[in-house]
Amino acid sequence: MRKVDLKKLLDNLSLEEKIGQLLQVCGYYYEIEGVVTGPQNSAGFNEREIASAGSVLGIAGAERLKKIQKNYMEKHPHQIPLLFMADVINGYKTIFPIPLAQGCSFNPELVKKCAEISAMESAAAGLHLTFSPMVDLVRDPRWGRVMESTGEDTYVNCVFAKATVEGYQGTDGLNKKGRIAACVKHFAGYGAPMAGRDYNTVELSERTLREQYLPPYQAAIEAGCSTVMTSFNTLDRVPSSANKKLMRGILRDEMGFEGMVISDWAAIEELINHGVAQNRSDAARLAIEAGVDIDMMTTCYCRNLKELIENKVVDEALLDDAVMRVLQLKNDLGLFENPFKDADEKDEKTLILCDEHRAFARKLAAETMVLLKNEGILPIPKKGKKIAFIGPHTSRRWICGVWSIFGEEKDVISLEQAVRNKKIENVTFSTGCPILKDTDALELAEKDCTAIAEDNANKQVLLDEAILQAKNADVVVLSLGEHPAQSGEASSRVEPALDAQQIELFNKIYEANPNVVVVLFNGRPLVLGEIFEKAKAVLEAWLPGTEGGNAVADILFGDENPSGKLTMSFPRHIGQIPIYYNDFKTGRPYTGNKGKYFSKYIDCPNSPLLPFGYGLSYTSFEISDVMLDRDSMTCKESIFASVRVKNVGKTAGKEVIQCYIRDEVGSVARPVRELKGFHKVELQPGEEKEIVFEITEEMLRFYTIDMEYKSEPGKFTVWIGSSSQTQNGREFILI
Ligand code: NOJ
């Protein structure tokens, strides 16, 4: 056991040693298995620099990390342990659904448990910190990273930010067994790149930034999140890693964040590309002044800070503060007492992919799936039907999302495997069209995936086989979607839709047998077009992870009743993007009025194909009119708004009761409605429950014309229902 006096330790460090604490290099430099998650062009560290680095990313495994730590500690003059960080985004080895799907569960308890399991497995594998959660608000499905967010709503993102941070870190100390530190990212506004192109400029008004984009980061910070990562983008033309107003003014002074800030991969050096720094030295100065503590994967800090400090360009106190935050985190994790923390080969064996984790992954995956359409064809009876399972995702195991960097394909249950496990009779399986190769996801993401489909020569043979199977079946389950490498970082798409090959497959199969159930495996909302019109049922399965196939089969055959709701709108047309439910009032709102001069398209409705909060069940629920215990309140009072919900179907099921509020008149234009609360309620057939929401003055606050965060008296409308389009509302007054 070793207790350290951090201040004393800091005082004993040389300038180079201190700077070393601020350098993070990737595991690649230690062992070839380390995962590279960004461009390596700039790196080129020398051996001395690598030896001085205070943290490592992208490498895991108890034996490996213990060895690296041991060697490092033996050589380190002050025995300061290394911090091991990685992107454990939706699970370590037990892979859970992508975060976008997790949001659709509307079940923060489950998502918290998912983070707990991810933390346990990661900790056993020697990791100390995960670069998660990403809480960036997203409104543009062209952006590949919507898969890493919980969607388009501020409130939902806040709820899941908190749940995830608490899941990883617990609330009783980071040094506790099975806990890892969380890193909320990407501060700030990374989810709004123009035209959905990754790393592109962000243009947000300060009001929108503060009101809609910052609260989820704040929620993570309030939940105790130890670390914040800067974003790649500019905000008001200033890249975050050089943005003192954002990183010190807003993050630290206003939001009260006291922990460590890490740059995103090479973001400090990219200040040169942004054209705000002349060279690496300039970039290092800007970043340290802005309050960025760790430099991920560039030589900016390690080759320039010393000179900048010696020449009195940068105040050494800034360096000391940054180093202190790194040491503090190492200390909070208990690494000075035990540099290996929970790394343990035996625990790895018992915990990783254990039955309990798999069972939970299956349950969570089923709860994240959203039934988008059902003309009574689902669930499919387990007996008495001939079922043709067709499509490129039917037998695909790699249904995990690109950030499952430690997950392995061999551990994943495909849909085909799951159907076989259920011993369903009279089934056939075929891919129907060429499938994309599961090669290196990063390599795939560099190209247009549709262009590199395997087995193109065999196309007609595959199609003929599938058509024959469809003709002989009562029901076709057609699994379509995106290859996982088509979403995630650096995977923006101008056409968030199914590729031509899969659309052709759908049409050919539909011609052969119109009883088609479409199952979608994808990382973003897609424009579904005629597929949605024609299919008898559509199930959004997202990228569901290790137990994904089992979870889909559970829903298809009625062992689970779907209860997910969309957290991102599905556009009818690409031209509607960005599309989101809580847009602002305009001077010429279109509500079906006759005439031309309204805010609308002449060739497409304004509404999305499927709105935020939407999702079907195998049962039906009746929701009563909204009841208010009073219809006015002062700032000190609250109103209780309630509905009664009844399961009027024949199956037990869960419904997400959602509460939206609109401020009818404000000093600035207000959103048409905003989600203020939700309850997921489980009801047996015939069962009824009352669901109550407390409306407080705090919920009615916004940034007024004077940029004050407060409520304004006046009329409001509250709606309670089962999607963002509910019309079940009542008015109330804030006095
Ligand atoms: C770049 C990504 O933007 C970030 O989210 C990730 O955590 C880092 N690379 C590290 O892999």
XYZ file of C-alpha atoms and ligand atoms in Angstrom:
746
model
C 0.000 0.000 0.000
C 1.382 3.350 -0.994
C -0.259 6.645 -0.094
C 1.002 9.700 -1.919
C 1.114 13.357 -1.252
C 0.277 14.590 -4.738
C 1.560 18.095 -4.171
C 4.902 16.783 -2.983
C 5.081 14.392 -5.874
C 4.385 17.184 -8.334
C 7.099 19.335 -6.774
C 9.594 16.532 -7.233
C 8.949 16.119 -10.926
C 11.239 17.670 -13.501
C 9.727 19.758 -16.265
C 10.078 16.849 -18.732
C 8.490 14.425 -16.288
C 5.549 16.713 -15.789
C 5.078 17.141 -19.517
C 5.216 13.368 -19.922
C 2.131 13.051 -17.736
C 0.239 15.049 -20.345
C 1.153 12.804 -23.245
C -1.084 9.967 -24.322
C 0.099 7.455 -26.897
C -1.717 4.481 -28.325
C -1.132 0.879 -27.341
C 0.246 0.263 -30.781
C 3.605 1.489 -29.483
C 3.624 -1.149 -26.791
C 2.273 -4.069 -28.716
C 1.060 -4.486 -32.196
C -2.483 -5.396 -31.062
C -3.165 -1.858 -29.855
C -6.091 -0.343 -31.690
C -5.525 2.714 -33.843
C -8.641 4.873 -33.917
C -7.349 7.974 -35.687
C -4.820 9.150 -38.267
C -1.263 8.235 -37.356
C 0.485 10.528 -39.772
C 1.464 13.131 -37.259
C 2.575 10.876 -34.421
C 6.097 9.544 -34.964
C 7.082 9.558 -31.298
C 10.619 8.659 -30.337
C 11.396 6.077 -27.696
C 12.063 8.630 -24.983
C 8.727 10.251 -25.543
C 6.889 6.956 -25.469
C 8.664 6.028 -22.264
C 7.628 9.338 -20.702
C 3.933 9.128 -21.610
C 1.575 9.116 -18.636
C -1.272 7.316 -20.351
C -2.002 4.846 -23.103
C -5.104 4.265 -25.195
C -6.651 1.498 -27.210
C -5.086 -1.575 -25.623
C -6.576 -4.054 -23.152
C -6.171 -7.479 -21.573
C -5.126 -8.186 -17.978
C -1.924 -10.032 -18.733
C -0.751 -7.570 -21.334
C -1.548 -4.449 -19.335
C -0.047 -5.815 -16.149
C 3.160 -6.506 -18.029
C 3.260 -3.030 -19.524
C 2.494 -1.449 -16.160
C 5.119 -3.510 -14.370
C 7.861 -2.600 -16.846
C 6.835 1.001 -16.738
C 6.758 1.229 -12.956
C 10.155 -0.389 -12.686
C 11.649 2.310 -14.842
C 9.676 5.291 -13.655
C 11.787 7.369 -11.261
C 8.728 8.358 -9.218
C 6.653 5.215 -9.697
C 3.754 7.073 -11.214
C 1.536 4.440 -12.805
C 0.237 4.566 -16.351
C -3.428 5.225 -17.023
C -5.006 2.814 -19.491
C -7.892 4.218 -21.495
C -9.957 2.858 -24.362
C -13.151 3.263 -26.296
C -15.505 0.889 -24.533
C -18.593 2.414 -26.027
C -21.207 -0.310 -25.990
C -19.475 -3.023 -24.098
C -16.020 -4.538 -23.747
C -16.373 -8.160 -24.916
C -20.035 -8.592 -24.170
C -21.250 -6.159 -26.763
C -24.493 -4.338 -26.129
C -26.609 -2.438 -28.658
C -25.146 0.817 -29.938
C -25.932 3.878 -27.795
C -28.543 5.170 -30.263
C -30.424 1.934 -29.673
C -29.876 2.088 -25.927
C -31.644 5.452 -25.880
C -34.625 3.863 -27.613
C -35.086 1.593 -24.615
C -36.204 4.659 -22.638
C -34.976 2.585 -19.736
C -32.158 4.316 -17.847
C -32.002 1.538 -15.258
C -31.076 -1.009 -17.922
C -28.604 1.338 -19.549
C -26.947 1.962 -16.201
C -26.580 -1.772 -15.674
C -25.121 -2.090 -19.160
C -22.449 0.474 -18.226
C -21.813 -1.413 -14.968
C -21.176 -4.638 -16.847
C -18.982 -2.869 -19.402
C -16.997 -1.406 -16.520
C -16.624 -4.773 -14.773
C -15.339 -6.513 -17.879
C -13.055 -3.593 -18.789
C -11.668 -3.309 -15.289
C -10.855 -7.019 -15.203
C -9.046 -6.503 -18.497
C -6.923 -3.805 -16.881
C -8.605 -0.664 -18.205
C -9.015 2.425 -16.043
C -11.086 4.755 -18.173
C -13.492 4.576 -21.054
C -14.059 7.336 -23.581
C -17.781 7.213 -23.001
C -20.503 8.482 -22.831
C -20.834 10.506 -25.996
C -23.740 12.808 -25.229
C -23.652 14.977 -28.330
C -27.133 16.001 -29.427
C -27.770 14.847 -32.998
C -30.237 15.924 -35.644
C -28.658 14.794 -38.852
C -28.616 11.095 -39.752
C -26.059 11.727 -42.477
C -23.543 12.036 -39.651
C -22.199 8.542 -38.967
C -21.748 9.162 -35.288
C -25.435 9.446 -34.511
C -25.006 5.770 -33.625
C -22.973 6.836 -30.584
C -25.494 9.313 -29.261
C -28.832 8.795 -27.569
C -30.487 11.024 -30.123
C -32.129 14.339 -30.833
C -33.526 15.260 -27.456
C -31.820 17.182 -24.670
C -33.800 15.635 -21.839
C -33.295 12.058 -23.039
C -29.581 12.699 -23.480
C -29.361 14.096 -19.943
C -31.081 11.057 -18.468
C -28.787 8.620 -20.267
C -25.652 10.684 -19.621
C -26.317 10.354 -15.896
C -27.221 6.673 -16.067
C -24.120 5.792 -18.043
C -21.681 7.741 -15.898
C -23.147 6.231 -12.739
C -22.938 2.805 -14.295
C -19.247 3.066 -15.132
C -18.091 4.930 -12.076
C -20.545 3.942 -9.370
C -21.063 6.509 -6.681
C -18.775 5.120 -3.989
C -15.312 5.804 -5.401
C -13.422 5.037 -8.582
C -10.990 2.860 -6.682
C -13.722 0.311 -5.953
C -13.504 -3.002 -7.738
C -15.110 -3.083 -11.135
C -15.311 0.683 -11.516
C -13.732 2.650 -14.308
C -13.638 6.369 -14.950
C -15.982 7.840 -17.530
C -15.113 10.514 -20.078
C -17.971 12.576 -21.423
C -17.496 13.781 -24.964
C -17.148 15.667 -27.247
C -17.169 19.075 -25.653
C -18.904 20.800 -27.279
C -21.442 20.673 -30.046
C -19.703 17.951 -32.055
C -23.093 16.495 -32.943
C -23.991 19.402 -35.214
C -21.453 19.303 -38.061
C -22.733 21.169 -41.082
C -24.262 18.936 -43.724
C -23.643 15.925 -41.480
C -20.031 15.685 -42.604
C -17.795 14.471 -39.802
C -15.303 16.961 -38.355
C -17.008 19.805 -40.219
C -17.683 23.312 -38.903
C -20.445 23.787 -36.325
C -22.595 26.907 -36.420
C -24.856 27.102 -33.382
C -26.315 30.152 -31.749
C -25.149 30.580 -28.177
C -28.748 30.207 -27.065
C -29.220 26.869 -28.800
C -25.840 25.665 -27.608
C -26.621 26.516 -24.020
C -30.231 25.438 -23.993
C -30.118 22.226 -26.004
C -26.544 21.027 -26.443
C -24.802 21.756 -23.134
C -27.242 20.220 -20.612
C -26.283 16.571 -21.307
C -22.599 17.332 -20.629
C -23.718 19.108 -17.479
C -25.755 16.076 -16.448
C -22.669 13.874 -16.860
C -20.582 16.287 -14.822
C -23.183 16.418 -12.077
C -23.171 12.636 -12.028
C -19.459 12.882 -11.179
C -17.899 12.210 -14.581
C -14.144 12.349 -14.055
C -13.013 13.418 -17.514
C -14.135 15.518 -20.467
C -12.914 15.160 -24.048
C -12.666 18.138 -26.375
C -14.437 18.026 -29.716
C -12.786 18.300 -33.106
C -15.097 21.019 -34.381
C -15.081 24.772 -34.208
C -17.768 26.661 -32.317
C -18.193 30.230 -33.357
C -15.105 29.558 -35.490
C -12.871 28.498 -32.581
C -11.787 24.827 -32.388
C -12.592 23.424 -28.960
C -9.015 22.456 -28.124
C -8.051 26.131 -28.419
C -11.268 27.545 -27.051
C -10.513 29.153 -23.717
C -13.976 30.661 -23.404
C -15.524 27.215 -23.854
C -13.053 25.028 -21.963
C -12.289 27.322 -19.053
C -15.097 29.880 -19.085
C -18.048 27.582 -19.695
C -16.811 24.127 -18.709
C -14.894 24.971 -15.568
C -16.194 28.318 -14.326
C -19.841 27.984 -15.245
C -20.451 24.253 -15.284
C -18.178 23.597 -12.330
C -16.090 20.820 -13.878
C -12.966 20.138 -11.833
C -11.674 16.976 -13.454
C -9.290 16.219 -16.272
C -9.708 17.366 -19.864
C -8.290 15.282 -22.675
C -8.002 16.337 -26.301
C -9.552 14.164 -28.935
C -7.145 12.190 -31.115
C -4.622 14.654 -32.610
C -7.032 17.546 -32.016
C -4.269 19.784 -30.691
C -2.136 19.396 -33.775
C -5.228 19.857 -35.938
C -5.360 23.442 -34.694
C -2.822 24.006 -37.468
C -5.220 22.610 -40.090
C -7.986 24.743 -38.645
C -5.732 27.676 -39.362
C -5.678 29.015 -35.812
C -2.124 27.894 -34.994
C 0.973 28.486 -37.080
C 2.828 25.409 -35.901
C 2.882 22.751 -33.181
C 4.352 25.083 -30.623
C 1.585 27.565 -31.232
C -0.958 24.753 -31.043
C 0.491 23.557 -27.731
C 0.312 27.053 -26.297
C -3.293 27.554 -27.366
C -4.371 24.191 -25.976
C -2.698 24.463 -22.591
C -4.036 27.979 -22.231
C -7.494 26.751 -23.147
C -7.230 24.159 -20.377
C -6.611 20.932 -22.268
C -4.691 18.654 -19.917
C -3.802 15.595 -21.994
C -2.550 15.692 -25.566
C -3.819 12.554 -27.270
C -1.445 11.256 -29.897
C 0.567 14.283 -31.001
C 3.975 15.667 -30.235
C 2.662 19.181 -29.628
C 2.973 19.132 -25.844
C 5.929 16.809 -25.451
C 8.137 18.685 -27.919
C 7.098 22.246 -27.252
C 5.823 22.881 -23.753
C 9.282 22.860 -22.193
C 10.567 25.627 -24.395
C 7.355 27.591 -24.102
C 7.649 27.474 -20.318
C 11.374 28.167 -20.213
C 10.869 31.164 -22.478
C 8.049 32.327 -20.224
C 5.527 32.209 -23.056
C 3.429 29.764 -21.047
C 3.077 30.013 -17.307
C 4.372 26.886 -15.549
C 1.393 27.110 -13.242
C -0.821 26.047 -16.143
C 1.279 22.934 -16.608
C 1.221 22.203 -12.886
C -2.554 22.465 -12.775
C -2.911 20.096 -15.708
C -0.451 17.563 -14.269
C -2.153 17.749 -10.907
C -5.461 16.797 -12.505
C -3.851 13.771 -14.133
C -2.229 12.711 -10.867
C -5.482 13.271 -9.041
C -7.330 10.940 -11.388
C -4.637 8.276 -10.967
C -4.998 8.681 -7.253
C -8.810 8.569 -7.332
C -8.553 5.287 -9.200
C -6.308 3.983 -6.433
C -3.425 3.383 -8.826
C -0.739 4.574 -6.437
C -1.838 1.878 -4.010
C -2.313 -0.712 -6.718
C -1.159 0.197 -10.229
C -2.811 -2.910 -11.667
C -6.175 -2.024 -10.145
C -8.590 -4.801 -11.121
C -6.563 -6.372 -13.926
C -7.002 -10.066 -13.316
C -6.811 -12.989 -15.721
C -9.066 -15.131 -13.536
C -11.736 -12.459 -13.349
C -11.492 -12.028 -17.081
C -12.312 -15.688 -17.502
C -15.267 -15.690 -15.162
C -16.745 -12.308 -15.997
C -16.258 -11.723 -19.662
C -19.175 -13.027 -21.717
C -20.479 -14.934 -18.723
C -24.045 -16.243 -18.909
C -25.350 -13.408 -16.797
C -23.810 -10.755 -19.054
C -25.076 -12.491 -22.162
C -28.574 -12.835 -20.735
C -28.591 -9.177 -19.847
C -27.309 -8.201 -23.302
C -30.173 -10.169 -24.830
C -32.758 -8.498 -22.616
C -31.373 -5.024 -23.243
C -31.146 -5.608 -26.994
C -34.800 -6.675 -27.159
C -35.785 -3.570 -25.235
C -33.910 -1.258 -27.615
C -35.605 -2.519 -30.767
C -38.418 -0.450 -32.213
C -41.396 -1.940 -33.992
C -42.005 0.580 -36.755
C -44.913 -1.092 -38.515
C -47.029 -4.198 -38.014
C -50.053 -5.177 -40.055
C -50.760 -8.087 -37.759
C -48.067 -10.327 -39.204
C -45.930 -10.229 -36.073
C -45.358 -12.102 -33.868
C -44.906 -15.121 -36.087
C -46.286 -18.378 -34.623
C -43.483 -20.780 -33.772
C -45.312 -23.638 -35.436
C -47.325 -24.121 -38.591
C -45.709 -21.513 -40.844
C -43.088 -21.839 -43.511
C -40.634 -18.995 -42.986
C -37.936 -17.827 -45.375
C -35.170 -15.831 -43.717
C -33.556 -13.810 -46.456
C -31.123 -10.937 -46.641
C -27.522 -9.938 -46.146
C -27.905 -9.598 -42.383
C -29.569 -12.946 -41.752
C -26.396 -14.845 -41.084
C -24.085 -11.951 -40.430
C -22.477 -12.136 -37.046
C -20.821 -8.775 -37.095
C -23.810 -6.714 -35.957
C -22.008 -4.777 -33.250
C -21.127 -1.273 -34.417
C -17.653 0.016 -35.145
C -16.804 0.958 -31.595
C -16.946 -2.624 -30.405
C -13.199 -2.696 -30.736
C -12.604 -5.526 -28.303
C -15.653 -7.561 -29.291
C -15.167 -10.644 -31.411
C -17.306 -11.891 -34.221
C -17.070 -15.482 -33.035
C -18.985 -14.574 -29.878
C -21.943 -13.037 -31.663
C -25.236 -14.801 -32.238
C -26.574 -14.132 -35.720
C -30.279 -14.196 -36.500
C -29.869 -17.508 -38.299
C -28.159 -19.032 -35.276
C -30.876 -17.719 -32.985
C -33.669 -19.195 -35.114
C -31.893 -22.531 -35.149
C -31.475 -22.323 -31.360
C -35.208 -21.810 -30.987
C -35.723 -24.980 -33.034
C -38.240 -23.324 -35.323
C -39.355 -25.774 -37.997
C -39.882 -25.156 -41.727
C -37.319 -22.424 -42.087
C -34.908 -21.607 -44.898
C -32.010 -19.194 -44.981
C -30.415 -17.259 -47.812
C -28.525 -14.000 -48.227
C -30.372 -12.922 -51.377
C -27.696 -10.517 -52.486
C -23.946 -10.188 -52.113
C -22.893 -9.282 -48.599
C -20.147 -6.916 -47.597
C -16.930 -8.373 -46.356
C -16.308 -8.142 -42.644
C -12.770 -6.953 -43.053
C -11.189 -4.171 -41.122
C -13.992 -1.759 -40.325
C -11.776 1.267 -40.665
C -10.582 0.165 -44.052
C -14.164 -0.413 -45.150
C -15.267 2.964 -43.911
C -12.832 4.630 -46.263
C -14.765 3.404 -49.231
C -18.282 3.185 -50.416
C -19.201 -0.123 -48.850
C -21.759 -0.975 -51.471
C -19.056 -0.938 -54.092
C -17.024 -3.638 -52.435
C -19.633 -6.269 -51.837
C -18.313 -9.744 -51.885
C -19.400 -12.284 -54.410
C -20.799 -9.879 -56.972
C -20.404 -12.472 -59.697
C -22.804 -14.705 -57.857
C -25.540 -12.088 -57.658
C -28.154 -13.769 -59.858
C -27.634 -17.167 -58.229
C -28.184 -15.649 -54.785
C -31.281 -13.804 -55.927
C -32.808 -16.835 -57.647
C -32.305 -18.959 -54.545
C -33.960 -16.334 -52.333
C -36.914 -15.853 -54.699
C -37.513 -19.584 -54.737
C -37.468 -19.705 -50.947
C -39.802 -16.695 -50.740
C -42.287 -18.335 -53.110
C -42.377 -21.458 -50.990
C -42.866 -19.621 -47.715
C -45.842 -18.244 -45.798
C -43.780 -15.424 -44.352
C -40.509 -13.839 -45.414
C -38.234 -12.226 -42.849
C -35.974 -9.946 -44.840
C -32.933 -8.610 -42.964
C -31.596 -5.447 -44.531
C -29.547 -2.487 -43.388
C -26.086 -1.065 -43.271
C -22.776 -2.748 -42.776
C -21.547 -1.650 -39.315
C -18.647 0.155 -40.989
C -21.129 2.454 -42.692
C -21.854 4.274 -39.438
C -19.605 5.610 -36.719
C -16.666 7.960 -36.912
C -15.720 9.260 -40.347
C -18.688 7.448 -41.911
C -20.956 10.234 -43.003
C -23.307 9.370 -45.838
C -25.070 11.743 -48.230
C -27.759 9.154 -48.607
C -28.821 7.631 -45.314
C -30.850 4.941 -47.048
C -30.644 1.311 -48.063
C -28.389 0.739 -51.046
C -29.799 0.011 -54.490
C -28.899 -3.647 -54.236
C -30.985 -4.207 -51.126
C -33.895 -2.197 -52.502
C -33.825 -4.369 -55.601
C -33.748 -7.452 -53.409
C -36.758 -6.207 -51.447
C -38.743 -5.558 -54.619
C -37.956 -8.942 -56.129
C -38.852 -10.743 -52.923
C -41.998 -8.693 -52.460
C -43.079 -9.643 -55.973
C -42.559 -13.297 -55.092
C -44.293 -13.069 -51.725
C -45.802 -9.879 -50.272
C -45.863 -11.227 -46.715
C -42.586 -9.559 -45.923
C -41.332 -8.610 -42.474
C -38.309 -6.315 -42.761
C -35.720 -6.377 -39.990
C -33.305 -3.453 -40.121
C -29.740 -3.612 -38.850
C -28.298 -0.119 -39.078
C -26.536 2.635 -37.173
C -28.688 5.627 -38.090
C -32.258 6.507 -39.072
C -32.732 5.607 -42.719
C -34.986 7.005 -45.384
C -37.074 3.889 -45.977
C -39.248 4.969 -48.899
C -41.441 2.332 -50.513
C -40.020 -0.449 -48.392
C -41.864 1.004 -45.440
C -45.036 1.361 -47.486
C -45.025 -2.176 -48.811
C -43.637 -4.329 -45.992
C -46.212 -5.930 -43.702
C -44.023 -5.212 -40.705
C -40.766 -3.377 -40.037
C -38.622 -3.988 -36.978
C -35.710 -1.624 -36.275
C -33.069 -3.829 -34.644
C -30.185 -1.301 -34.879
C -26.744 -2.846 -34.335
C -27.752 -5.003 -31.405
C -24.485 -6.603 -30.284
C -23.407 -10.025 -29.099
C -26.901 -11.292 -28.360
C -28.518 -9.360 -31.181
C -29.708 -12.368 -33.175
C -31.357 -13.877 -30.115
C -33.081 -10.626 -29.276
C -34.467 -10.233 -32.810
C -35.731 -13.819 -32.767
C -37.310 -13.247 -29.344
C -39.313 -10.379 -30.789
C -40.175 -12.043 -34.095
C -41.604 -15.076 -32.325
C -43.308 -13.182 -29.500
C -41.044 -14.212 -26.618
C -40.473 -10.501 -26.102
C -42.935 -7.713 -26.726
C -41.220 -4.739 -28.392
C -41.210 -1.559 -26.324
C -38.540 0.689 -27.855
C -39.347 4.186 -29.043
C -37.374 6.244 -31.523
C -35.003 8.855 -30.123
C -34.304 10.209 -33.594
C -36.888 11.039 -36.230
C -36.940 8.991 -39.418
C -37.192 11.389 -42.379
C -39.476 10.761 -45.314
C -36.930 12.332 -47.589
C -33.263 13.222 -47.408
C -34.133 16.839 -48.188
C -35.909 17.185 -44.810
C -32.654 16.695 -42.899
C -32.009 18.015 -40.301
C -35.398 17.009 -38.971
C -36.316 16.853 -35.294
C -39.500 17.087 -33.300
C -38.627 20.095 -31.155
C -37.974 22.678 -33.823
C -38.883 26.288 -33.259
C -42.020 28.192 -34.032
C -41.945 30.158 -37.272
C -43.901 33.157 -38.506
C -45.687 31.029 -41.073
C -46.334 27.705 -39.459
C -47.893 25.111 -41.714
C -50.700 23.124 -40.158
C -52.400 21.878 -43.275
C -53.611 25.365 -44.227
C -54.586 26.211 -47.781
C -52.305 28.556 -49.679
C -48.710 28.811 -50.668
C -46.830 31.098 -48.331
C -46.264 28.795 -45.395
C -43.163 27.145 -43.995
C -43.406 23.917 -45.957
C -42.145 21.975 -48.931
C -44.171 21.826 -52.104
C -43.101 18.255 -52.800
C -43.103 16.578 -49.351
C -44.929 16.912 -46.047
C -43.082 18.629 -43.206
C -43.600 15.747 -40.826
C -41.116 12.893 -40.547
C -42.071 9.409 -41.669
C -41.713 8.308 -38.058
C -41.458 10.825 -35.240
C -39.377 10.982 -32.104
C -40.962 8.902 -29.357
C -42.721 6.565 -31.793
C -42.784 2.780 -31.489
C -45.383 0.013 -31.557
C -46.120 -2.934 -29.313
C -47.872 -6.296 -29.736
C -50.487 -5.006 -27.342
C -52.403 -1.705 -27.322
C -52.668 0.920 -24.673
C -55.372 3.419 -23.974
C -54.272 6.700 -22.485
C -56.859 8.894 -20.767
C -57.170 12.648 -21.226
C -54.637 14.700 -19.317
C -55.727 15.633 -15.811
C -54.213 18.575 -13.945
C -54.534 18.998 -10.192
C -54.703 22.762 -10.839
C -54.477 24.868 -13.946
C -52.205 27.636 -12.712
C -49.151 27.840 -10.517
C -46.714 30.363 -9.118
C -42.946 29.885 -9.373
C -42.880 28.218 -5.984
C -45.695 25.799 -6.742
C -45.975 22.859 -9.064
C -48.737 21.224 -11.070
C -49.304 17.491 -11.110
C -50.284 16.347 -14.579
C -51.473 12.788 -14.939
C -53.020 10.212 -17.217
C -54.364 6.738 -16.704
C -52.859 4.108 -18.978
C -54.550 0.811 -19.646
C -53.306 -2.247 -21.481
C -56.346 -3.057 -23.632
C -54.677 -5.869 -25.579
C -54.084 -9.535 -24.869
C -50.364 -9.464 -24.127
C -48.340 -7.958 -21.306
C -46.387 -4.983 -22.561
C -44.512 -1.796 -21.780
C -45.446 1.690 -22.883
C -43.345 4.841 -22.674
C -45.564 7.637 -21.444
C -44.078 10.923 -22.553
C -44.707 14.425 -21.232
C -44.162 17.404 -23.528
C -44.543 21.096 -22.779
C -44.855 24.165 -24.985
C -44.325 27.703 -23.847
C -47.006 29.525 -25.826
C -45.399 32.973 -25.758
C -41.804 33.806 -24.871
C -39.450 36.713 -25.329
C -37.702 34.569 -27.964
C -39.179 31.934 -30.279
C -39.673 28.737 -28.320
C -39.682 25.104 -29.486
C -43.035 23.779 -30.680
C -42.822 21.311 -27.809
C -40.120 19.803 -25.598
C -39.931 16.508 -23.774
C -39.894 17.118 -20.035
C -40.303 13.642 -18.631
C -41.110 10.023 -19.397
C -42.143 6.891 -17.540
C -41.817 3.397 -18.913
C -44.671 1.414 -17.493
C -45.255 -2.337 -17.673
C -48.866 -3.511 -17.739
C -50.522 -6.905 -17.810
C -53.569 -7.327 -20.079
C -56.426 -5.320 -18.616
C -54.174 -3.626 -16.059
C -54.341 0.112 -15.587
C -52.013 2.579 -13.859
C -51.895 6.254 -13.168
C -48.808 8.074 -14.402
C -48.022 11.409 -12.827
C -45.611 14.129 -13.891
C -44.776 17.015 -11.618
C -44.446 20.258 -13.555
C -42.121 22.669 -11.790
C -41.078 26.195 -12.660
C -37.544 24.943 -13.252
C -38.780 22.859 -16.185
C -40.091 25.995 -17.858
C -36.806 27.900 -17.893
C -34.950 28.931 -21.020
C -32.508 31.572 -22.218
C -34.616 34.698 -22.503
C -34.093 37.673 -24.776
C -31.545 38.952 -22.211
C -29.792 35.561 -22.085
C -31.013 34.999 -18.562
C -31.917 31.407 -17.765
C -35.367 31.741 -16.254
C -39.050 31.148 -16.866
C -41.487 33.757 -18.073
C -45.066 33.870 -16.799
C -47.835 33.022 -19.235
C -49.667 30.223 -20.937
C -48.220 26.734 -21.491
C -49.544 23.508 -22.972
C -48.695 20.100 -21.582
C -49.224 16.944 -23.629
C -48.979 13.412 -22.316
C -49.009 10.508 -24.711
C -47.115 7.806 -26.504
C -45.095 9.834 -29.043
C -44.015 13.385 -29.808
C -47.078 13.745 -32.037
C -49.580 13.219 -29.261
C -52.404 15.749 -29.235
C -53.520 14.786 -25.741
C -52.980 18.145 -24.091
C -54.144 20.725 -21.571
C -53.239 24.330 -20.963
C -51.946 25.816 -17.752
C -50.699 29.182 -16.583
C -47.502 30.177 -14.832
C -48.379 33.206 -12.746
C -11.548 9.893 -31.913
C -12.974 9.948 -31.497
O -13.563 11.160 -31.908
C -13.169 9.796 -30.006
O -14.541 9.690 -29.732
C -12.415 8.613 -29.483
O -12.657 8.446 -28.118
C -10.939 8.842 -29.766
N -10.744 8.929 -31.193
C -10.061 7.747 -29.191
O -10.179 6.593 -29.906
